Amino acid sequence: MTVEPDMTRIAATIGDASRIRMLVLLMEGRALTAKELALGAGIEPGTATPHLKRLVDDGLLESAAQGRHKYFRFASAEVARVVESLMRVAPPRKS
């Protein structure tokens, strides 16, 4: 028996505006703190916590503690490629 991937779940995770902005911020290639991701995505740091948890739970991000901070980065190069592909095919944002 093969198990089908839950593409609807991943699409919903990536499709949230705050979460996709966080993923785009990580395209620079360096790990960022939750606060940096929140501010860069235009949301409050406390609001970022459930978004980051979902991104980690769905296997898109991984986190590592360093001192008092927790840093987030892509879980794999495949995730970065998915975000890059979305950036290429997405239509321009309307003003």
CSV table of N, CA and C in Angstrom, one decimal:
chain,number,residue,atom,x,y,z
A,1,MET,N,0.8,-1.2,0.0
A,1,MET,CA,0.0,0.0,0.0
A,1,MET,C,0.9,1.2,0.0
A,2,THR,N,0.6,2.1,-0.9
A,2,THR,CA,1.4,3.4,-1.0
A,2,THR,C,0.6,4.5,-0.3
A,3,VAL,N,1.2,5.4,0.3
A,3,VAL,CA,0.6,6.5,0.9
A,3,VAL,C,0.8,7.8,0.1
A,4,GLU,N,-0.3,8.4,-0.3
A,4,GLU,CA,-0.2,9.6,-1.1
A,4,GLU,C,0.3,10.8,-0.3
A,5,PRO,N,1.1,11.7,-0.8
A,5,PRO,CA,1.5,12.9,-0.1
A,5,PRO,C,0.3,13.8,0.1
A,6,ASP,N,0.2,14.5,1.2
A,6,ASP,CA,-0.9,15.4,1.5
A,6,ASP,C,-0.6,16.8,0.9
A,7,MET,N,-0.7,16.9,-0.4
A,7,MET,CA,-0.4,18.1,-1.1
A,7,MET,C,-1.3,19.3,-0.7
A,8,THR,N,-2.5,18.9,-0.3
A,8,THR,CA,-3.5,20.0,0.1
A,8,THR,C,-3.0,20.6,1.4
A,9,ARG,N,-2.5,19.8,2.3
A,9,ARG,CA,-2.0,20.4,3.6
A,9,ARG,C,-0.8,21.3,3.3
A,10,ILE,N,0.2,20.9,2.5
A,10,ILE,CA,1.3,21.7,2.2
A,10,ILE,C,1.0,23.0,1.5
A,11,ALA,N,0.0,22.8,0.5
A,11,ALA,CA,-0.4,24.0,-0.2
A,11,ALA,C,-1.1,25.0,0.7
A,12,ALA,N,-1.9,24.5,1.7
A,12,ALA,CA,-2.5,25.4,2.6
A,12,ALA,C,-1.5,26.1,3.5
A,13,THR,N,-0.5,25.3,3.9
A,13,THR,CA,0.6,25.9,4.8
A,13,THR,C,1.4,27.0,4.0
A,14,ILE,N,1.8,26.7,2.8
A,14,ILE,CA,2.5,27.7,2.0
A,14,ILE,C,1.6,28.8,1.6
A,15,GLY,N,0.4,28.6,1.4
A,15,GLY,CA,-0.6,29.6,0.8
A,15,GLY,C,-0.9,30.7,1.8
A,16,ASP,N,-0.6,30.5,3.1
A,16,ASP,CA,-0.9,31.6,4.0
A,16,ASP,C,0.0,32.7,3.8
A,17,ALA,N,-0.5,34.0,3.7
A,17,ALA,CA,0.3,35.1,3.4
A,17,ALA,C,1.5,35.3,4.3
A,18,SER,N,1.3,35.2,5.6
A,18,SER,CA,2.3,35.4,6.6
A,18,SER,C,3.4,34.4,6.5
A,19,ARG,N,3.0,33.1,6.3
A,19,ARG,CA,4.0,32.0,6.2
A,19,ARG,C,4.8,32.1,4.9
A,20,ILE,N,4.1,32.5,3.8
A,20,ILE,CA,4.9,32.6,2.6
A,20,ILE,C,5.9,33.7,2.7
A,21,ARG,N,5.5,34.8,3.3
A,21,ARG,CA,6.5,35.9,3.5
A,21,ARG,C,7.7,35.5,4.3
A,22,MET,N,7.5,34.6,5.3
A,22,MET,CA,8.6,34.1,6.1
A,22,MET,C,9.5,33.2,5.3
A,23,LEU,N,8.9,32.4,4.5
A,23,LEU,CA,9.7,31.5,3.6
A,23,LEU,C,10.5,32.3,2.6
A,24,VAL,N,9.9,33.4,2.1
A,24,VAL,CA,10.7,34.2,1.1
A,24,VAL,C,11.8,34.9,1.8
A,25,LEU,N,11.7,35.3,3.1
A,25,LEU,CA,12.8,35.9,3.8
A,25,LEU,C,14.0,34.9,4.0
A,26,LEU,N,13.6,33.6,4.1
A,26,LEU,CA,14.7,32.6,4.2
A,26,LEU,C,15.4,32.3,2.9
A,27,MET,N,15.0,32.9,1.8
A,27,MET,CA,15.6,32.6,0.5
A,27,MET,C,17.0,33.2,0.5
A,28,GLU,N,17.3,34.1,1.4
A,28,GLU,CA,18.7,34.7,1.5
A,28,GLU,C,19.7,33.6,1.8
A,29,GLY,N,19.2,32.5,2.4
A,29,GLY,CA,20.2,31.4,2.7
A,29,GLY,C,20.7,31.4,4.1
A,30,ARG,N,20.3,32.3,5.0
A,30,ARG,CA,20.7,32.3,6.4
A,30,ARG,C,19.6,32.0,7.3
A,31,ALA,N,19.9,31.4,8.4
A,31,ALA,CA,18.8,31.2,9.4
A,31,ALA,C,18.5,32.5,10.1
A,32,LEU,N,17.2,32.6,10.4
A,32,LEU,CA,16.7,33.8,11.1
A,32,LEU,C,15.9,33.4,12.4
A,33,THR,N,15.9,34.3,13.3
A,33,THR,CA,15.1,34.1,14.5
A,33,THR,C,13.6,34.3,14.3
A,34,ALA,N,12.8,33.9,15.2
A,34,ALA,CA,11.4,34.0,15.1
A,34,ALA,C,11.0,35.5,15.0
A,35,LYS,N,11.7,36.3,15.8
A,35,LYS,CA,11.5,37.8,15.8
A,35,LYS,C,11.8,38.4,14.5
A,36,GLU,N,12.9,38.0,13.9
A,36,GLU,CA,13.3,38.5,12.6
A,36,GLU,C,12.3,38.1,11.5
A,37,LEU,N,11.9,36.9,11.6
A,37,LEU,CA,10.9,36.4,10.6
A,37,LEU,C,9.5,37.1,10.8
A,38,ALA,N,9.1,37.3,12.0
A,38,ALA,CA,7.9,38.0,12.3
A,38,ALA,C,7.9,39.5,11.8
A,39,LEU,N,9.0,40.2,12.1
A,39,LEU,CA,9.1,41.6,11.7
A,39,LEU,C,9.2,41.7,10.2
A,40,GLY,N,9.9,40.8,9.6
A,40,GLY,CA,10.1,40.8,8.1
A,40,GLY,C,8.8,40.4,7.4
A,41,ALA,N,7.9,39.6,8.1
A,41,ALA,CA,6.6,39.3,7.5
A,41,ALA,C,5.5,40.3,7.8
A,42,GLY,N,5.9,41.2,8.6
A,42,GLY,CA,4.9,42.3,9.0
A,42,GLY,C,3.9,41.8,10.0
A,43,ILE,N,4.2,40.9,10.9
A,43,ILE,CA,3.3,40.4,11.9
A,43,ILE,C,4.0,40.6,13.3
A,44,GLU,N,3.2,40.5,14.4
A,44,GLU,CA,3.8,40.6,15.7
A,44,GLU,C,4.5,39.3,16.0
A,45,PRO,N,5.6,39.4,16.8
A,45,PRO,CA,6.4,38.2,17.2
A,45,PRO,C,5.5,37.1,17.8
A,46,GLY,N,4.6,37.4,18.6
A,46,GLY,CA,3.7,36.4,19.3
A,46,GLY,C,2.8,35.7,18.2
A,47,THR,N,2.5,36.4,17.2
A,47,THR,CA,1.7,35.8,16.1
A,47,THR,C,2.5,34.8,15.3
A,48,ALA,N,3.8,35.0,15.2
A,48,ALA,CA,4.7,34.2,14.4
A,48,ALA,C,4.8,32.8,15.0
A,49,THR,N,4.6,32.6,16.3
A,49,THR,CA,4.8,31.3,16.9
A,49,THR,C,4.0,30.2,16.3
A,50,PRO,N,2.7,30.4,16.2
A,50,PRO,CA,1.9,29.3,15.6
A,50,PRO,C,2.2,29.1,14.1
A,51,HIS,N,2.6,30.1,13.4
A,51,HIS,CA,2.9,30.0,12.0
A,51,HIS,C,4.2,29.2,11.8
A,52,LEU,N,5.2,29.5,12.7
A,52,LEU,CA,6.5,28.7,12.6
A,52,LEU,C,6.3,27.3,13.0
A,53,LYS,N,5.4,27.1,14.0
A,53,LYS,CA,5.1,25.7,14.5
A,53,LYS,C,4.6,24.9,13.3
A,54,ARG,N,3.6,25.5,12.6
A,54,ARG,CA,3.0,24.8,11.4
A,54,ARG,C,4.1,24.5,10.4
A,55,LEU,N,4.9,25.4,10.1
A,55,LEU,CA,6.0,25.2,9.1
A,55,LEU,C,7.0,24.1,9.5
A,56,VAL,N,7.3,24.1,10.8
A,56,VAL,CA,8.1,23.0,11.3
A,56,VAL,C,7.4,21.7,11.3
A,57,ASP,N,6.2,21.7,11.8
A,57,ASP,CA,5.4,20.4,11.8
A,57,ASP,C,5.2,19.8,10.4
A,58,ASP,N,5.0,20.7,9.4
A,58,ASP,CA,4.8,20.2,8.1
A,58,ASP,C,6.1,19.9,7.3
A,59,GLY,N,7.2,20.0,8.0
A,59,GLY,CA,8.5,19.6,7.5
A,59,GLY,C,9.2,20.6,6.5
A,60,LEU,N,8.7,21.8,6.5
A,60,LEU,CA,9.2,22.9,5.7
A,60,LEU,C,10.4,23.6,6.3
A,61,LEU,N,10.4,23.8,7.6
A,61,LEU,CA,11.5,24.4,8.3
A,61,LEU,C,12.0,23.5,9.4
A,62,GLU,N,13.2,23.8,9.8
A,62,GLU,CA,13.8,23.2,11.0
A,62,GLU,C,14.3,24.3,11.9
A,63,SER,N,14.4,24.0,13.2
A,63,SER,CA,14.9,25.0,14.1
A,63,SER,C,16.0,24.5,14.9
A,64,ALA,N,16.9,25.4,15.3
A,64,ALA,CA,18.0,25.1,16.2
A,64,ALA,C,18.2,26.2,17.2
A,65,ALA,N,18.3,25.8,18.5
A,65,ALA,CA,18.5,26.7,19.5
A,65,ALA,C,20.0,27.1,19.6
A,66,GLN,N,20.3,28.4,19.8
A,66,GLN,CA,21.6,28.9,20.0
A,66,GLN,C,21.5,30.0,21.0
A,67,GLY,N,22.0,29.6,22.2
A,67,GLY,CA,21.9,30.6,23.3
A,67,GLY,C,20.4,30.8,23.7
A,68,ARG,N,20.0,32.0,23.8
A,68,ARG,CA,18.6,32.4,24.1
A,68,ARG,C,17.7,32.4,22.9
A,69,HIS,N,18.3,32.2,21.7
A,69,HIS,CA,17.5,32.3,20.5
A,69,HIS,C,17.3,31.0,19.8
A,70,LYS,N,16.2,31.0,19.0
A,70,LYS,CA,15.9,29.8,18.2
A,70,LYS,C,16.0,30.3,16.8
A,71,TYR,N,16.8,29.6,15.9
A,71,TYR,CA,16.9,30.0,14.6
A,71,TYR,C,16.2,29.0,13.6
A,72,PHE,N,15.6,29.6,12.6
A,72,PHE,CA,14.8,28.8,11.7
A,72,PHE,C,15.5,28.8,10.3
A,73,ARG,N,15.4,27.7,9.6
A,73,ARG,CA,16.0,27.6,8.2
A,73,ARG,C,15.2,26.6,7.5
A,74,PHE,N,15.4,26.5,6.2
A,74,PHE,CA,14.7,25.5,5.4
A,74,PHE,C,15.1,24.1,5.9
A,75,ALA,N,14.1,23.2,5.9
A,75,ALA,CA,14.4,21.8,6.3
A,75,ALA,C,15.2,21.1,5.2
A,76,SER,N,15.1,21.5,4.0
A,76,SER,CA,15.9,20.9,2.9
A,76,SER,C,16.0,21.8,1.7
A,77,ALA,N,16.9,21.5,0.8
A,77,ALA,CA,17.0,22.3,-0.4
A,77,ALA,C,15.8,22.2,-1.3
A,78,GLU,N,15.0,21.1,-1.2
A,78,GLU,CA,13.8,20.9,-1.9
A,78,GLU,C,12.8,22.0,-1.5
A,79,VAL,N,12.7,22.4,-0.3
A,79,VAL,CA,11.8,23.4,0.2
A,79,VAL,C,12.2,24.7,-0.5
A,80,ALA,N,13.5,25.0,-0.5
A,80,ALA,CA,13.9,26.3,-1.1
A,80,ALA,C,13.6,26.3,-2.6
A,81,ARG,N,13.7,25.2,-3.2
A,81,ARG,CA,13.4,25.1,-4.7
A,81,ARG,C,11.9,25.3,-4.9
A,82,VAL,N,11.0,24.8,-4.0
A,82,VAL,CA,9.6,25.0,-4.1
A,82,VAL,C,9.3,26.5,-4.0
A,83,VAL,N,9.9,27.1,-3.0
A,83,VAL,CA,9.6,28.6,-2.8
A,83,VAL,C,10.1,29.4,-4.1
A,84,GLU,N,11.3,29.0,-4.5
A,84,GLU,CA,11.8,29.7,-5.7
A,84,GLU,C,10.9,29.5,-6.9
A,85,SER,N,10.4,28.3,-7.1
A,85,SER,CA,9.5,28.0,-8.2
A,85,SER,C,8.2,28.8,-8.1
A,86,LEU,N,7.7,28.9,-6.9
A,86,LEU,CA,6.5,29.7,-6.7
A,86,LEU,C,6.8,31.2,-7.0
A,87,MET,N,8.0,31.7,-6.7
A,87,MET,CA,8.3,33.1,-7.0
A,87,MET,C,8.4,33.3,-8.5
A,88,ARG,N,8.8,32.3,-9.2
A,88,ARG,CA,8.9,32.4,-10.7
A,88,ARG,C,7.5,32.4,-11.4
A,89,VAL,N,6.6,31.6,-10.9
A,89,VAL,CA,5.3,31.4,-11.6
A,89,VAL,C,4.2,32.3,-11.0
A,90,ALA,N,4.4,32.9,-9.9
A,90,ALA,CA,3.4,33.8,-9.3
A,90,ALA,C,3.2,35.1,-10.1
A,91,PRO,N,2.0,35.5,-10.3
A,91,PRO,CA,1.8,36.7,-11.1
A,91,PRO,C,2.2,37.9,-10.2
A,92,PRO,N,2.5,39.0,-10.8
A,92,PRO,CA,2.8,40.2,-10.1
A,92,PRO,C,1.7,40.6,-9.1
A,93,ARG,N,2.1,41.1,-7.9
A,93,ARG,CA,1.2,41.5,-6.9
A,93,ARG,C,0.5,42.8,-7.4
A,94,LYS,N,-0.8,42.9,-7.3
A,94,LYS,CA,-1.5,44.1,-7.7
A,94,LYS,C,-1.5,45.1,-6.6
A,95,SER,N,-1.3,46.3,-6.9
A,95,SER,CA,-1.2,47.4,-5.9
A,95,SER,C,-2.5,47.7,-5.3
